[in-house]
Every structure is written in structure tokens, then in C-alpha cells.
mmCIF file of C-alpha atoms in Angstrom:
data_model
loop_
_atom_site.group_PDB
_atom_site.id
_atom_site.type_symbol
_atom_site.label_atom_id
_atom_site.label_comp_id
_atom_site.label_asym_id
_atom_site.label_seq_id
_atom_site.Cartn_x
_atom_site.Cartn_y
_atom_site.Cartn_z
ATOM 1 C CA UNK A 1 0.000 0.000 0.000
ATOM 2 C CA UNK A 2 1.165 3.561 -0.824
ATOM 3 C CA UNK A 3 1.041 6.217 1.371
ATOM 4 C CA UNK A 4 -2.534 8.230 1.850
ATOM 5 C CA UNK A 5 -2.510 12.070 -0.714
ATOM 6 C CA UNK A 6 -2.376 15.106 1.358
ATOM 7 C CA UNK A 7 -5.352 16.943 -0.940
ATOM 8 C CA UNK A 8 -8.233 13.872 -2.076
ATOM 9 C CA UNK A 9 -6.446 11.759 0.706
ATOM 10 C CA UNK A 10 -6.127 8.355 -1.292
ATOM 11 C CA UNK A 11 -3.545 6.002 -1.679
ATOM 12 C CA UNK A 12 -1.196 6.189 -4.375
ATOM 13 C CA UNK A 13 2.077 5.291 -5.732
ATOM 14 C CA UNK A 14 3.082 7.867 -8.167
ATOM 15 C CA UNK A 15 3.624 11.035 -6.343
ATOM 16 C CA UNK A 16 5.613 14.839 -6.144
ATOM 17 C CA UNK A 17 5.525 16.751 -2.734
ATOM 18 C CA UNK A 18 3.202 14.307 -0.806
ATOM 19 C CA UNK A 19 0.192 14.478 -3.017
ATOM 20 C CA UNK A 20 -0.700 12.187 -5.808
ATOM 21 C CA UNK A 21 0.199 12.874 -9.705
ATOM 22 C CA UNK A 22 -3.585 13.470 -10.740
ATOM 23 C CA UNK A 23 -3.865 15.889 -7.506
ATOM 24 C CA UNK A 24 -0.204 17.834 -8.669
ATOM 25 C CA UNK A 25 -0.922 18.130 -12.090
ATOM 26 C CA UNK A 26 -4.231 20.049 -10.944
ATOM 27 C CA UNK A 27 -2.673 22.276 -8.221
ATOM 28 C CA UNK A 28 -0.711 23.673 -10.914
ATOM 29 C CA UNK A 29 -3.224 24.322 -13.325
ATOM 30 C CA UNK A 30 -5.173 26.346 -10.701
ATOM 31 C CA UNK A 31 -1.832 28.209 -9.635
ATOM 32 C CA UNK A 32 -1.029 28.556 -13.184
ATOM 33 C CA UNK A 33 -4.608 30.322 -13.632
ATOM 34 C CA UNK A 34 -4.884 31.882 -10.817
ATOM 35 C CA UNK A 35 -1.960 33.701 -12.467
ATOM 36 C CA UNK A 36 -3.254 34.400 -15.489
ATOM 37 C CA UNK A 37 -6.344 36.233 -13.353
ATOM 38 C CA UNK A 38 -3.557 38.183 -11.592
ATOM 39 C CA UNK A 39 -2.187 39.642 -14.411
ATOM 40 C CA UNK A 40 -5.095 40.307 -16.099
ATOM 41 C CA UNK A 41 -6.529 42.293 -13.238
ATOM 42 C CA UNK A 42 -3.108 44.119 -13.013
ATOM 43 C CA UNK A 43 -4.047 45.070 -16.846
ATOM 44 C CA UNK A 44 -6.962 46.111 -15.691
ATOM 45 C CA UNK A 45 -6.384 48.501 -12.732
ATOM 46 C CA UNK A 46 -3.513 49.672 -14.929
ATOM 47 C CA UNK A 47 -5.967 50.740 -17.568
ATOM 48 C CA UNK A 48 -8.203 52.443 -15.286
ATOM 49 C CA UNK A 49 -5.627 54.545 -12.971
ATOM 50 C CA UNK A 50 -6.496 57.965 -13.611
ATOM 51 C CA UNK A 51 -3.462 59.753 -13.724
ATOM 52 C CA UNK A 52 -2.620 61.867 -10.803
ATOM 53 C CA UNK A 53 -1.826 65.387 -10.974
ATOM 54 C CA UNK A 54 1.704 64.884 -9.067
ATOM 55 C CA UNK A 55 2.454 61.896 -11.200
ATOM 56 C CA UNK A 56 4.963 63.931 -12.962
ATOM 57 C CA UNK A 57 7.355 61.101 -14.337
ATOM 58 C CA UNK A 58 4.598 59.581 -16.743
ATOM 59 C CA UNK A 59 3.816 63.725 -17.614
ATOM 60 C CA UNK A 60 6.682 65.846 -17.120
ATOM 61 C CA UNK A 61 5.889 68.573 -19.401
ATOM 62 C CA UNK A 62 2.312 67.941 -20.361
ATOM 63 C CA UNK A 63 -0.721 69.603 -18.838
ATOM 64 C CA UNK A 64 -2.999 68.150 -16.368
ATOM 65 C CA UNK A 65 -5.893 69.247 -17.434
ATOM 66 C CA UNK A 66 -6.911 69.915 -13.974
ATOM 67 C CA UNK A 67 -10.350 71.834 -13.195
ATOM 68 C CA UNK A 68 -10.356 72.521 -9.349
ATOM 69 C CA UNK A 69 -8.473 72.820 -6.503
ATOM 70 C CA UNK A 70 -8.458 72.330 -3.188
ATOM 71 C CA UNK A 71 -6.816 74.612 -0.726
ATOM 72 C CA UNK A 72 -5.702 73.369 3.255
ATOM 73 C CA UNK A 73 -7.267 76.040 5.729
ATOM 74 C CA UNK A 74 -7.644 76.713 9.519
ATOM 75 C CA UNK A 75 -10.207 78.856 11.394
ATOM 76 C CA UNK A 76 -8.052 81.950 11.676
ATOM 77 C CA UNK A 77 -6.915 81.154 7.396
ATOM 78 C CA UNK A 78 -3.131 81.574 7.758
ATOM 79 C CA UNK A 79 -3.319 77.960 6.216
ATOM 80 C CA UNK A 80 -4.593 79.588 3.025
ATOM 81 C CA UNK A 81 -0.909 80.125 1.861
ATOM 82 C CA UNK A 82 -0.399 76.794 1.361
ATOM 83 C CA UNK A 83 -0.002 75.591 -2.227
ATOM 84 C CA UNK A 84 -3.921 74.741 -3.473
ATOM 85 C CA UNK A 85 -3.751 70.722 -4.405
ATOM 86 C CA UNK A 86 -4.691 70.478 -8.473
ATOM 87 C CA UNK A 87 -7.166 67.703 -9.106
ATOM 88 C CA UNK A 88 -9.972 66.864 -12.017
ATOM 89 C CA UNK A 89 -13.869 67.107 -10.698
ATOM 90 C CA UNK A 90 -14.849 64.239 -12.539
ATOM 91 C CA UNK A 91 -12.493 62.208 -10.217
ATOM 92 C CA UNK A 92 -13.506 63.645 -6.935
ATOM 93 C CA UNK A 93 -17.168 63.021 -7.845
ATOM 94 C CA UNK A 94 -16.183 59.228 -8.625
ATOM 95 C CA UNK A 95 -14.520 58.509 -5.365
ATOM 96 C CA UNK A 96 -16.297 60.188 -2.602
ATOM 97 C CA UNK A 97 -20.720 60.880 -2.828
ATOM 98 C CA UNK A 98 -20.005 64.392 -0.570
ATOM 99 C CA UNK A 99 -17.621 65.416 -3.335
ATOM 100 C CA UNK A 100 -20.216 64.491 -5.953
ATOM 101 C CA UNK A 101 -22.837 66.148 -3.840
ATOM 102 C CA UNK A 102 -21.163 69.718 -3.938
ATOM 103 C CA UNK A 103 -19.359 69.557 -7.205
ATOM 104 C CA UNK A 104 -23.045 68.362 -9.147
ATOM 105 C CA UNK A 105 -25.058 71.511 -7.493
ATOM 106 C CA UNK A 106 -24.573 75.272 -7.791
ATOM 107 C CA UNK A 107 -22.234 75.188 -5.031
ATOM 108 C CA UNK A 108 -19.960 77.878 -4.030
ATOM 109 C CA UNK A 109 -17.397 74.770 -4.372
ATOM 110 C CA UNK A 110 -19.150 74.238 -7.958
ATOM 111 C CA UNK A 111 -18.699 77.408 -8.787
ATOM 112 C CA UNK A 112 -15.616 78.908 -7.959
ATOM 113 C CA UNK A 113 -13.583 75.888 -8.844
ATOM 114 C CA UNK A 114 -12.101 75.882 -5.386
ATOM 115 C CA UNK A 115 -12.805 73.560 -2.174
ATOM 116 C CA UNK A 116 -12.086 74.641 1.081
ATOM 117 C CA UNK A 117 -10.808 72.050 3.550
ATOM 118 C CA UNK A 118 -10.910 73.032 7.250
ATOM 119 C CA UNK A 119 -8.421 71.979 9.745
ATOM 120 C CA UNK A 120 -6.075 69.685 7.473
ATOM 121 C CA UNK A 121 -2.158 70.052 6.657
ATOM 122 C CA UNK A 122 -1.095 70.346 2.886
ATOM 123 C CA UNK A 123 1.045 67.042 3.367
ATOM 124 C CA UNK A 124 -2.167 65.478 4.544
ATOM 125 C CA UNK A 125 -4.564 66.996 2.251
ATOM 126 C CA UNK A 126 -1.908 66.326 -0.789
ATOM 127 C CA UNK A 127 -2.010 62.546 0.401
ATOM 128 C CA UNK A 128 -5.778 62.535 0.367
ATOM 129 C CA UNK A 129 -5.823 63.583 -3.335
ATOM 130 C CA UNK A 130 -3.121 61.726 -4.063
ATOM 131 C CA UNK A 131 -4.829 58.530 -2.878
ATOM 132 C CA UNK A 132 -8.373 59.493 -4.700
ATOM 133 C CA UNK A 133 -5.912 58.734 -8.091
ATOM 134 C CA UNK A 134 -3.661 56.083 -7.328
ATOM 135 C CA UNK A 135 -5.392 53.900 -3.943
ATOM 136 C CA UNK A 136 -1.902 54.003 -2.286
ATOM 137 C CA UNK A 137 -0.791 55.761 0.965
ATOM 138 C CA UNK A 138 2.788 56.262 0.697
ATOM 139 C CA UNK A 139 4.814 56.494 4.440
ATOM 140 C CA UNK A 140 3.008 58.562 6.748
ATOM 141 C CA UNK A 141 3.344 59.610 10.227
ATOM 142 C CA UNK A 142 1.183 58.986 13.093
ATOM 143 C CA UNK A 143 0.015 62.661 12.658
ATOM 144 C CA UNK A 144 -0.974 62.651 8.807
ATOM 145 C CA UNK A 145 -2.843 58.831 9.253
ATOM 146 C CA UNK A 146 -4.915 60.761 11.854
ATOM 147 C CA UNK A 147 -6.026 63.291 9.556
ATOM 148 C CA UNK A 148 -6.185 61.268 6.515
ATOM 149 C CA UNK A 149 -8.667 59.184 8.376
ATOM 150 C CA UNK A 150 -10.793 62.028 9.376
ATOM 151 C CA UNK A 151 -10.575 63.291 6.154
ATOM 152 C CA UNK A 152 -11.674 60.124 4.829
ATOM 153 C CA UNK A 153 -14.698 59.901 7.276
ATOM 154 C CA UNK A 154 -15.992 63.525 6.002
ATOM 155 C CA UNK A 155 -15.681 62.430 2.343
ATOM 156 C CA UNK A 156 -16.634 58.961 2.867
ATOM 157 C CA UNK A 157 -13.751 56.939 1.045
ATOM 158 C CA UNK A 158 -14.310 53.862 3.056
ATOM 159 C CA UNK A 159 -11.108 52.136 1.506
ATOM 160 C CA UNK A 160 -8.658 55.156 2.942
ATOM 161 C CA UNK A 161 -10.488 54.912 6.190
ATOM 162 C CA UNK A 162 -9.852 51.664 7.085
ATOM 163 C CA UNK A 163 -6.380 51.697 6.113
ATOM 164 C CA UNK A 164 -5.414 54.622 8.111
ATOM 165 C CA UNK A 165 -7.535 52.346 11.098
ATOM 166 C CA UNK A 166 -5.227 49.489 10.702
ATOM 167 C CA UNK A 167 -1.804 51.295 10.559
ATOM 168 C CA UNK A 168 -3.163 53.756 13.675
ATOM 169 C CA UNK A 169 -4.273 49.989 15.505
ATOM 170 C CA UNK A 170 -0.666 49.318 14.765
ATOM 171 C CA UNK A 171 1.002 52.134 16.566
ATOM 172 C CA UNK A 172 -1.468 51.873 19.702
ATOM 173 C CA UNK A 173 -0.002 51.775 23.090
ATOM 174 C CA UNK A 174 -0.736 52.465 26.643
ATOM 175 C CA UNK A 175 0.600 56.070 26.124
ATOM 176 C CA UNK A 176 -1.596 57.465 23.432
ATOM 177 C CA UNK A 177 -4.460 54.537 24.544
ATOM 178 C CA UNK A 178 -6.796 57.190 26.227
ATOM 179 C CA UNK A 179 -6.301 59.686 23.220
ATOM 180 C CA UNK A 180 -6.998 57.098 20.658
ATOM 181 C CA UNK A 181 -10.354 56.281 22.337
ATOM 182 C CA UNK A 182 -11.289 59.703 22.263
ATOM 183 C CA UNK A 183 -10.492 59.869 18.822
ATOM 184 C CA UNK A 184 -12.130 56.996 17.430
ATOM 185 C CA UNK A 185 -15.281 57.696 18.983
ATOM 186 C CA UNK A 186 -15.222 61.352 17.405
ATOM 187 C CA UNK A 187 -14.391 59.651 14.248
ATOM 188 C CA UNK A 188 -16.961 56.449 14.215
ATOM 189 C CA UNK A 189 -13.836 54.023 14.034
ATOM 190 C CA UNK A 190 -14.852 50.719 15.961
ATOM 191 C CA UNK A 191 -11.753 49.014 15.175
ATOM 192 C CA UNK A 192 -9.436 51.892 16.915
ATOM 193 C CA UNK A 193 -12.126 51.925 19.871
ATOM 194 C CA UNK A 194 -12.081 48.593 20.753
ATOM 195 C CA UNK A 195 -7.966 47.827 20.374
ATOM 196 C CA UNK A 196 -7.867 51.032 23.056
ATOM 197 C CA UNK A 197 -10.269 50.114 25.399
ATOM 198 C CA UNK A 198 -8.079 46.901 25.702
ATOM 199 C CA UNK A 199 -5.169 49.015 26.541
ATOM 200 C CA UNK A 200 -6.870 50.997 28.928
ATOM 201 C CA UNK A 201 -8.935 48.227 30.893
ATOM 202 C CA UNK A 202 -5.641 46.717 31.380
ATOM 203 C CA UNK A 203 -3.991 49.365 33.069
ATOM 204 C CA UNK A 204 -6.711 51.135 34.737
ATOM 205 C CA UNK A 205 -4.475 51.377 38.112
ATOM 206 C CA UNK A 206 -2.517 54.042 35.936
ATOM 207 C CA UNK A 207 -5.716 55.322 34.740
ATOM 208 C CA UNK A 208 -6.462 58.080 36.837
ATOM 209 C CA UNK A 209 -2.965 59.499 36.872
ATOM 210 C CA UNK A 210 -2.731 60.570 33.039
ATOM 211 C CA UNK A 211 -3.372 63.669 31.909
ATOM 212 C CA UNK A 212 -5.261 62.744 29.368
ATOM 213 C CA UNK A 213 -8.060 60.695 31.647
ATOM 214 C CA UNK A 214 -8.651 64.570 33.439
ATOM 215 C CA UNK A 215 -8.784 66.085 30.071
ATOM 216 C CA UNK A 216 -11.257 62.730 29.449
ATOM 217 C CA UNK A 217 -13.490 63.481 32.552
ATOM 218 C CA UNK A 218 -13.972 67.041 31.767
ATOM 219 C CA UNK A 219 -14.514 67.100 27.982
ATOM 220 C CA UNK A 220 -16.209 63.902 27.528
ATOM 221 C CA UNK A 221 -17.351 62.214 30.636
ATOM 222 C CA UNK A 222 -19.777 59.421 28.869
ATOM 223 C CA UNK A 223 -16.574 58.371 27.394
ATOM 224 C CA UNK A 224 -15.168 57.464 30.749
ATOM 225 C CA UNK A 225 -18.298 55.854 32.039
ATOM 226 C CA UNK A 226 -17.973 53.353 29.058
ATOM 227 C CA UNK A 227 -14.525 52.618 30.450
ATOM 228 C CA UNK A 228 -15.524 51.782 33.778
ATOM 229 C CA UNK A 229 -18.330 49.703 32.277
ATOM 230 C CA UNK A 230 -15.986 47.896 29.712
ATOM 231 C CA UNK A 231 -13.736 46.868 32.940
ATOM 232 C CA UNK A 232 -16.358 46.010 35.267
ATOM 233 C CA UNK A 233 -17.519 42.926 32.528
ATOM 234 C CA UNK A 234 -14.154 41.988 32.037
ATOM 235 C CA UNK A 235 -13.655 41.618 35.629
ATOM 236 C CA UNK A 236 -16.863 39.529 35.607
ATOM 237 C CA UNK A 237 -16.371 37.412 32.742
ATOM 238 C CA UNK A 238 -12.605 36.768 34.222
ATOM 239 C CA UNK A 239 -13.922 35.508 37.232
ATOM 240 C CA UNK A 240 -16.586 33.528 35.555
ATOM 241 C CA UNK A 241 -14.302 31.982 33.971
#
């Protein structure tokens, strides 16, 4: 008797890699086609990228053909100097329905060919564009993914979002754990929330001494009732246990 195939788990004699020759033969077929499918998707997404405005090594010289722009400002507008962002309407009304919204009605935006965006750096609102064209986030700080993901929460580019949720989950620790929590909840990210709360509930003897728990209890104390009631059932379902 032969030994038993890893994949349809018969016996045979014939064999490459612990699986039998029939079995083989079709693994690489379906790697084989699988890619095939790759490549042909890569074709695809190629085909469709619509070129961004700062992709200047595929159009160094040419125009861009560019119809709006959107400019980084603050509340008191010394942001306003910043260099406006170039991008194409038809784009922003593709990726995100609030751009579509204002850009489709006789909107001051509409209008004046200009959008205002309130509260954001120029890195982070270049990055924002940037990503509208090309779906890729190139290296950001802790800083810019915070604002890219509140950016992508008013514009709702749910893609963007939860990327800038996993790399901020990523950089969570008990330092910046109350802060986070705060954040997230202002920003309707359940995946930041939760990962927090688990830093928190496991140091809440160091709880009451960080600054940012007063700042917590002053500003948003419903926030730190859901704290004490997240460690309360985790105490019970411990000692349930």
C-alpha cells in the first residue's frame, strides 16, 4: 500500500511533494490560472488609474488638465498660503458621494472651482488627493494617518479609512491609549475603539494618573463611564471563567 494524498487523501504510488500525480498536475493548473487572473486584473487597474496630478514622471511637461483645486485652511486662514492641491472634478465626484454632492449643485465649491478644507495640513490633504488617483498611501506619520482618516470619514472613502484604522491599531499603546479612544469615537472608528479600550482596561491602576483621563473626565465624561463599564464585565467574565 502507498502512502494516503495530502489533498483527495487516497492512496497512491506515483507522487511529487506528498500528493498524488492526478492531484499535482491540478494544483498547478489552478496556480497557473490563478496567475493568469492576476495579471489580467493588473491590466486592468492599470488601464483604469487615472493619472494623478503629481504623477509627474509619466507627464513631465504635459498639462494636467486639472479643473479645481483644493486649498488646506484653519479657522483663523493663515493655512490659506499653502499651495492649493490640483485635481480633475470628474475624479472627486467618482470617489467620494459628498464630493459628488457639492461639485453636481450650484455650489460655491461648484462654482468657484475651489474647495475649502478646514483643519487639514497640505502634506495630509496632498495625500488625500493623491490617494483618490492612485489607492496608495505612501509612508506617513502617526500625525498625517490621523487626519487622513478624518478626512476620509468627512468624504466617505471607506477604503482610505480603514487603512489609516489598521496602521493607527498598529502604533497603539498604553501612552496614546486614552487619546486614541477619544479619537475613534469622534471619528466612528470601531476598530481603533475597541484595540484602546483593551489598553486601557488593562492598566486602569494608571488610569487616573494621566493627563489625558482629566482632560477625558472634563470634555467627555460618557466616554469614561464606558470605560468603567468595559472593565467592570471583564472583571466579571474573568472571574466567571
Amino acid at each position: 500500500m502507498g502512502p494516503t494524498c495530502l489533498s483527495c487523501m487516497e492512496r497512491y504510488y506515483e507522487s511529487d511533494g506528498g500528493t498524488c500525480k492526478v492531484c499535482y498536475e491540478e494544483a498547478n493548473e489552478t496556480k497557473d490560472e490563478l496567475k493568469r487572473e492576476i495579471e489580467e486584473l493588473k491590466a486592468k487597474v492599470a488601464f483604469l488609474r487615472f493619472w494623478s496630478p503629481f504623477d509627474h514622471h509619466s507627464r513631465p511637461n504635459g498639462p494636467c488638465f486639472t479643473d479645481v483645486v483644493l486649498v488646506a485652511t484653519s479657522d483663523d486662514h493663515s493655512a490659506e498660503i499653502a499651495a492649493p492641491v490640483p485635481a480633475h472634478k470628474a475624479l472627486l465626484v467618482s470617489r467620494s458621494p459628498v464630493f459628488k454632492a457639492m461639485l453636481e449643485n450650484e455650489m460655491e465649491e461648484s462654482l468657484s472651482g475651489t474647495i475649502k478644507i478646514a483643519d487639514v495640513s497640505y502634506d495630509a490633504l496632498r495625500s488625500f488627493v493623491n490617494y483618490l488617483y492612485t489607492a496608495e498611501v505612501s509612508c506617513v506619520d502617526e500625525q498625517v494617518a490621523c487626519e487622513l482618516l478624518v478626512l476620509a470619514e468627512k468624504y466617505q472613502v471607506k477604503h482610505l479609512k480603514a487603512y489609516c484604522e489598521k496602521l493607527l491599531v498598529s502604533k497603539l499603546n498604553w501612552d496614546n491609549s486614552v487619546m486614541s479612544y477619544s479619537f475613534a469615537h469622534q471619528y466612528n472608528s470601531k476598530l481603533i475603539s475597541d484595540a484602546a479600550l483593551s489598553f486601557i482596561t488593562d492598566n486602569m491602576d494608571k488610569l487616573t494618573k494621566k493627563e489625558e483621563y482629566v482632560e477625558l473626565v472634563e470634555k467627555d465624561p460618557r466616554l469614561v463611564v464606558e470605560i468603567y463599564e468595559a472593565y467592570l464585565s471583564k472583571q466579571v467574565n474573568t472571574a466567571a471563567r
